[in-house]
Coordinates of C-alpha atoms and ligand atoms in Angstrom, one line a residue:
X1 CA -7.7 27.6 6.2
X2 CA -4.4 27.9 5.3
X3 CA -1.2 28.6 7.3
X4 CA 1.9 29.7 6.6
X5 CA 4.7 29.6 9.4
X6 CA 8.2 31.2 8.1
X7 CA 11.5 30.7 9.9
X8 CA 11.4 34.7 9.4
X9 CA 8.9 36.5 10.9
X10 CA 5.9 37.4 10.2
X11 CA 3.5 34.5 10.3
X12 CA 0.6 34.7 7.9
X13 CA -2.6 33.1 8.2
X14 CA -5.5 33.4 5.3
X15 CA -9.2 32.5 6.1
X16 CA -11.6 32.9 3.3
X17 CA -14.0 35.5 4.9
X18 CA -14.6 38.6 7.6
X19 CA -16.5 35.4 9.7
X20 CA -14.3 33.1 9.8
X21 CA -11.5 35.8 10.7
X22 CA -13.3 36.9 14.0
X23 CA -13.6 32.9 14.5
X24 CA -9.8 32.4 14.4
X25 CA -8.6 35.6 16.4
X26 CA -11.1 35.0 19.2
X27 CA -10.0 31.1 19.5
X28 CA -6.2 32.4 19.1
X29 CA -7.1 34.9 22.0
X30 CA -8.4 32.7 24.2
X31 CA -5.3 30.3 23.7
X32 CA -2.9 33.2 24.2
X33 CA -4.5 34.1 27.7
X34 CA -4.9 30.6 29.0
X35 CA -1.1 30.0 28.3
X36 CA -0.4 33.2 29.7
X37 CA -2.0 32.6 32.5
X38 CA -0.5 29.1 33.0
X39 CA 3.1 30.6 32.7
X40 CA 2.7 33.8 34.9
X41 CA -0.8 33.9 36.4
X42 CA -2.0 37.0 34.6
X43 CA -2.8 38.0 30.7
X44 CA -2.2 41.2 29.2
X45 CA -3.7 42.2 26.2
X46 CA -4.4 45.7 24.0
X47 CA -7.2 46.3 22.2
X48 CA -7.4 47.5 18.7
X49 CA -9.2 50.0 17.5
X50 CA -11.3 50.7 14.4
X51 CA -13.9 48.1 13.1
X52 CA -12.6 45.0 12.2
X53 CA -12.0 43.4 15.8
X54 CA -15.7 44.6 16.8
X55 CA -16.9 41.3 15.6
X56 CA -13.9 39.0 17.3
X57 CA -14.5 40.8 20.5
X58 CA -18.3 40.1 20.3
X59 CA -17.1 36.1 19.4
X60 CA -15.5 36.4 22.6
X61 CA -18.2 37.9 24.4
X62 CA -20.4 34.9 24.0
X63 CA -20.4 31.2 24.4
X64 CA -18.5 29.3 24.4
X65 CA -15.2 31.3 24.6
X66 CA -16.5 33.5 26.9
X67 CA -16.2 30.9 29.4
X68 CA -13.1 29.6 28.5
X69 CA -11.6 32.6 28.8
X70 CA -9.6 33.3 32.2
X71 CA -11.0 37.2 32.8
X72 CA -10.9 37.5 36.4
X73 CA -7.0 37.4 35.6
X74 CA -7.1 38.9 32.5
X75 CA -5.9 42.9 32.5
X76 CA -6.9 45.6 29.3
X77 CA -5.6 48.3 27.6
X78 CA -5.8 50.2 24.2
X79 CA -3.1 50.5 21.4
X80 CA -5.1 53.9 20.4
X81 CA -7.9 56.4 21.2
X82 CA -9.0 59.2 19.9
X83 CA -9.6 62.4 21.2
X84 CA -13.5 62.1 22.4
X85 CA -15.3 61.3 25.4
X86 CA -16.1 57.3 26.1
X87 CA -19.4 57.8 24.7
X88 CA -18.6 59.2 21.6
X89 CA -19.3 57.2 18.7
X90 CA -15.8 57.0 17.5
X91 CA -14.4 56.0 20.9
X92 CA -12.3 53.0 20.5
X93 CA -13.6 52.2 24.5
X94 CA -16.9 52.4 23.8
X95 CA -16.6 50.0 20.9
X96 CA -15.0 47.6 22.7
X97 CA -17.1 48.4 25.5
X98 CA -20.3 47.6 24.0
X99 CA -19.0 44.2 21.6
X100 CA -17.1 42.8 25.0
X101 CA -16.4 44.3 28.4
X102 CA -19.7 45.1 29.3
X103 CA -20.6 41.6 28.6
X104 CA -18.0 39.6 30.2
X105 CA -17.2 39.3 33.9
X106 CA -13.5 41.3 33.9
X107 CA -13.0 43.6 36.7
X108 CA -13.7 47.0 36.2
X109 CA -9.7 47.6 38.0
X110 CA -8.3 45.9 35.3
X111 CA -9.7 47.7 32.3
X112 CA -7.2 50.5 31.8
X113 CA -9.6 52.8 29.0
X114 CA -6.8 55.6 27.4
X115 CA -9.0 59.4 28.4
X116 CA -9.2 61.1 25.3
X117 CA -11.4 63.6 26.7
X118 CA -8.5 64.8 28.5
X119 CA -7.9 68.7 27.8
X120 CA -4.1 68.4 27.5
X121 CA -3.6 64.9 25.5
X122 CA 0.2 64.9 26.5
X123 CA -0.8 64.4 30.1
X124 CA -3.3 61.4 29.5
X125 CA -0.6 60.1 27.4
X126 CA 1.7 59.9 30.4
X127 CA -0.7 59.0 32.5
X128 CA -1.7 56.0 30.6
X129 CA 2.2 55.2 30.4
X130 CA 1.9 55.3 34.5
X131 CA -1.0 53.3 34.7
X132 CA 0.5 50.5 32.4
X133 CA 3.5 50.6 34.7
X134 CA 2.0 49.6 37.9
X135 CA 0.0 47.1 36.3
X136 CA 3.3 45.0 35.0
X137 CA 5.6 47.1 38.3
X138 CA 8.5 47.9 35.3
X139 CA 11.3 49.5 36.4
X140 CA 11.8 53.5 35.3
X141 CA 13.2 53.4 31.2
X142 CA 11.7 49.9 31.0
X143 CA 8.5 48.7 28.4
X144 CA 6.3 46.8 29.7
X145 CA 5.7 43.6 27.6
X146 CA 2.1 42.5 26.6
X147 CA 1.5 38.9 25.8
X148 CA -0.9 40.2 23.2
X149 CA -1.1 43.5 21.2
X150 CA -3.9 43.6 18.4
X151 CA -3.6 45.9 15.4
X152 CA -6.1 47.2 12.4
X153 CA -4.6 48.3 9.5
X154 CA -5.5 51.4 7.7
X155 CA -5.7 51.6 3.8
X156 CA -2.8 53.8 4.0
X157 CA -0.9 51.4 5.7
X158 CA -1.3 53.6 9.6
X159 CA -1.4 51.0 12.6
X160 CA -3.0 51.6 16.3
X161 CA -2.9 55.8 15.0
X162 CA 0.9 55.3 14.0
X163 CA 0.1 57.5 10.3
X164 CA 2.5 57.5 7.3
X165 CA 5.2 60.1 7.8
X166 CA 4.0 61.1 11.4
X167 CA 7.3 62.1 13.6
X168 CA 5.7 59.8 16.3
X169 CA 7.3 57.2 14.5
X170 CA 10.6 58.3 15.4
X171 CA 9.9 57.9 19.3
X172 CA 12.4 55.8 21.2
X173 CA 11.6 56.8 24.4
X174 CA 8.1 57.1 25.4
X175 CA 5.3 54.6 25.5
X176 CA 2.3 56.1 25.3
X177 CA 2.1 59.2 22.6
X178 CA -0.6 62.0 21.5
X179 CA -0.5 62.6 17.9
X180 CA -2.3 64.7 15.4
X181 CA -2.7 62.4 12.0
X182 CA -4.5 65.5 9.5
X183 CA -5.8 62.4 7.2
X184 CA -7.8 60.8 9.7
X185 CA -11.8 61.7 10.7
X186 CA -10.8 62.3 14.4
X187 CA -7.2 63.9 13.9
X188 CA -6.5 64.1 17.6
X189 CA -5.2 60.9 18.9
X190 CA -3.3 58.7 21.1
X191 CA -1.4 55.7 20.7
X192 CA 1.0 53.2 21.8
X193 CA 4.5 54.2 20.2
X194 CA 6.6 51.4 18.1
X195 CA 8.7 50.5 20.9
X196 CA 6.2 49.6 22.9
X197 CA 4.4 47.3 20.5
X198 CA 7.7 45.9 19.7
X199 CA 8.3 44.9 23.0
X200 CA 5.3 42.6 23.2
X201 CA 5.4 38.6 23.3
X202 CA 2.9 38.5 20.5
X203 CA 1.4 41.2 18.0
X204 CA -1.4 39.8 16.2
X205 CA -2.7 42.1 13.4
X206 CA -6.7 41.6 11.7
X207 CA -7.0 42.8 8.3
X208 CA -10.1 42.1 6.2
X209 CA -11.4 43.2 2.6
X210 CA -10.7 43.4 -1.0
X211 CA -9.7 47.2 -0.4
X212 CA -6.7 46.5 2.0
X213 CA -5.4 43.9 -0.5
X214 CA -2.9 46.7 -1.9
X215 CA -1.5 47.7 0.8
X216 CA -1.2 44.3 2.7
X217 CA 1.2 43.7 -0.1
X218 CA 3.3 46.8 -0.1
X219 CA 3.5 46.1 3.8
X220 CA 4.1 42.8 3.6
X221 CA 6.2 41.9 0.4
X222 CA 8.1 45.4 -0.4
X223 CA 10.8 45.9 1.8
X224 CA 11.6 49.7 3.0
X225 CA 7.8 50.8 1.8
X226 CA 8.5 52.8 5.0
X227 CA 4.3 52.3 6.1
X228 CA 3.8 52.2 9.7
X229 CA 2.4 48.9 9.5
X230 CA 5.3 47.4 8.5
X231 CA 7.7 49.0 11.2
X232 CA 6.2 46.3 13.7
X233 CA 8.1 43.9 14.5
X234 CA 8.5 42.7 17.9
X235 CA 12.0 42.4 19.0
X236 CA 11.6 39.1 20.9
X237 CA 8.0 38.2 20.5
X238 CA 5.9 36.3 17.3
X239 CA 4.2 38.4 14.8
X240 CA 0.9 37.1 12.9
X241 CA -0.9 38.7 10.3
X242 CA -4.5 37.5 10.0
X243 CA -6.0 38.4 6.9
X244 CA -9.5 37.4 5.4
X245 CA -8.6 36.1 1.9
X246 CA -9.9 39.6 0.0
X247 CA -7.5 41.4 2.0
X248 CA -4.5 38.5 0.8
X249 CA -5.4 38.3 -2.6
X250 CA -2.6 40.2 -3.9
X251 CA 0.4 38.0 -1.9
X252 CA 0.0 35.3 -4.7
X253 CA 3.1 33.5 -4.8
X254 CA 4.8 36.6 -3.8
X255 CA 7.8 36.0 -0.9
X256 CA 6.8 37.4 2.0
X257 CA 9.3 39.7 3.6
Ligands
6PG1 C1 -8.1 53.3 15.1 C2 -7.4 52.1 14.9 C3 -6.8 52.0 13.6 C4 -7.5 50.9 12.9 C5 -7.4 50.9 11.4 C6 -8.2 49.9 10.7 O1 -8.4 53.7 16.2 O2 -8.6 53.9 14.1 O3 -6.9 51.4 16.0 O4 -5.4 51.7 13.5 O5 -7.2 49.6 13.4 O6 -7.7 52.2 11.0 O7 -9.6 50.2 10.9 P1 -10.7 49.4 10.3 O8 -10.7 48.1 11.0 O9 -12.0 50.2 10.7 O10 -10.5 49.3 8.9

């Protein structure tokens, strides 16, 4: 494995395959909640969508980690959803729902699932903003702050359902957005906004495959490519880009940004 901590951020870490990917993001998951929960008794985390994570959460939903890993303290969310019930098969809930949750021992209460069944998206959207309130008690006009945000990354460089040119990526104030991306399979979505996953302590992206090698360079060694991916950047949190080494194979020497 090699790693490669800059004084800028991000940090980038290449494993050779899509196996040894889930390996190192469930481990780095488990370490992130038990220090979280050391420091302030509870761990936050949001789930990505899409299917790259389906086979770190499934890592994590069996031993050893699964023991290791503090869920009666542990509260989750979702950086996106898309507009279909929970037992749809392109529910981001269900996913995780089937590779984790239902095999772990987390309280029900403290799985926050995003309701893209909702008729009118803009409601759930605000509703999941409340709901993420009372779980960290922020103040009105304040972001919550997760220890832990994961990501996917699309092959046109869209994160959580942040697309390419999207207005959403304009939002400064609201957390929690409904958006219609017209390139995507399910074009009804909702998603966490960029300030909110720029307020987060830690923002961990997975990216794995020889066909997101092109654009994990244009996000991650061209500067102003304007791609959603690369307008993370948490404002006083670490950023780590985990990629499998087809995915990194066009970084060579180049400088990361
Ligand atoms: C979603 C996602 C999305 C995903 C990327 C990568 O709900 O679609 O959260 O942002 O992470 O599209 O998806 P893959 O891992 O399937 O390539």
């Amino acid at each position: 494995m090699m790693s490669t901590a800059m004084d800028a951020k991000p940090e980038i870490t290449v494993v050779d395959d899509a196996a040894a990917l889930a390996d190192t993001a469930a481990r780095a998951i488990v370490e992130i909640a038990v220090a979280a929960v050391a420091a302030r008794r509870r761990f936050t985390v949001a789930l990505a969508g899409g299917n790259t994570p389906r086979t770190t959460y499934e890592r994590l939903a069996a031993a050893p980690l699964r023991e290791q890993m503090p869920w009666d303290r542990t509260w989750i969310f979702f950086g996106d959803e898309r507009a279909v019930p929970p037992d749809h098969p392109d529910s981001n809930y269900r996913m995780a729902n089937a590779a984790l949750l239902s095999k772990v021992q987390v309280p029900a209460s403290q799985v926050a699932r995003i309701r893209g069944e909702a008729e009118d998206a803009d409601v759930s959207a605000a509703e999941y903003a409340r709901a993420m309130t009372e779980v960290f008690g922020s103040r009105r006009g304040e972001l919550p702050s997760f220890d832990l945000i994961l990501l996917g990354m699309g092959i046109d460089g869209h994160t959580a359902s942040l697309f390419p040119g999207s207005p959403v990526l304009k939002e400064v104030f609201r957390p929690v957005a409904a958006v219609h991306a017209a390139a995507a399979s399910i074009p009804q979505r909702l998603t966490f906004t960029l300030p909110l996953i720029n307020a987060a302590a830690r923002v961990m992206f997975l990216v794995a495959g020889a066909e997101k090698a092109k654009v994990v360079k244009a996000v991650l060694t061209e500067t102003g490519s304007g791609l959603p991916a690369s307008m993370v950047s948490p404002t006083n949190g670490r950023l780590t880009w985990l990629l499998d080494r087809p995915a990194a194979a066009l970084l060579g020497a180049a400088k990361s940004r």
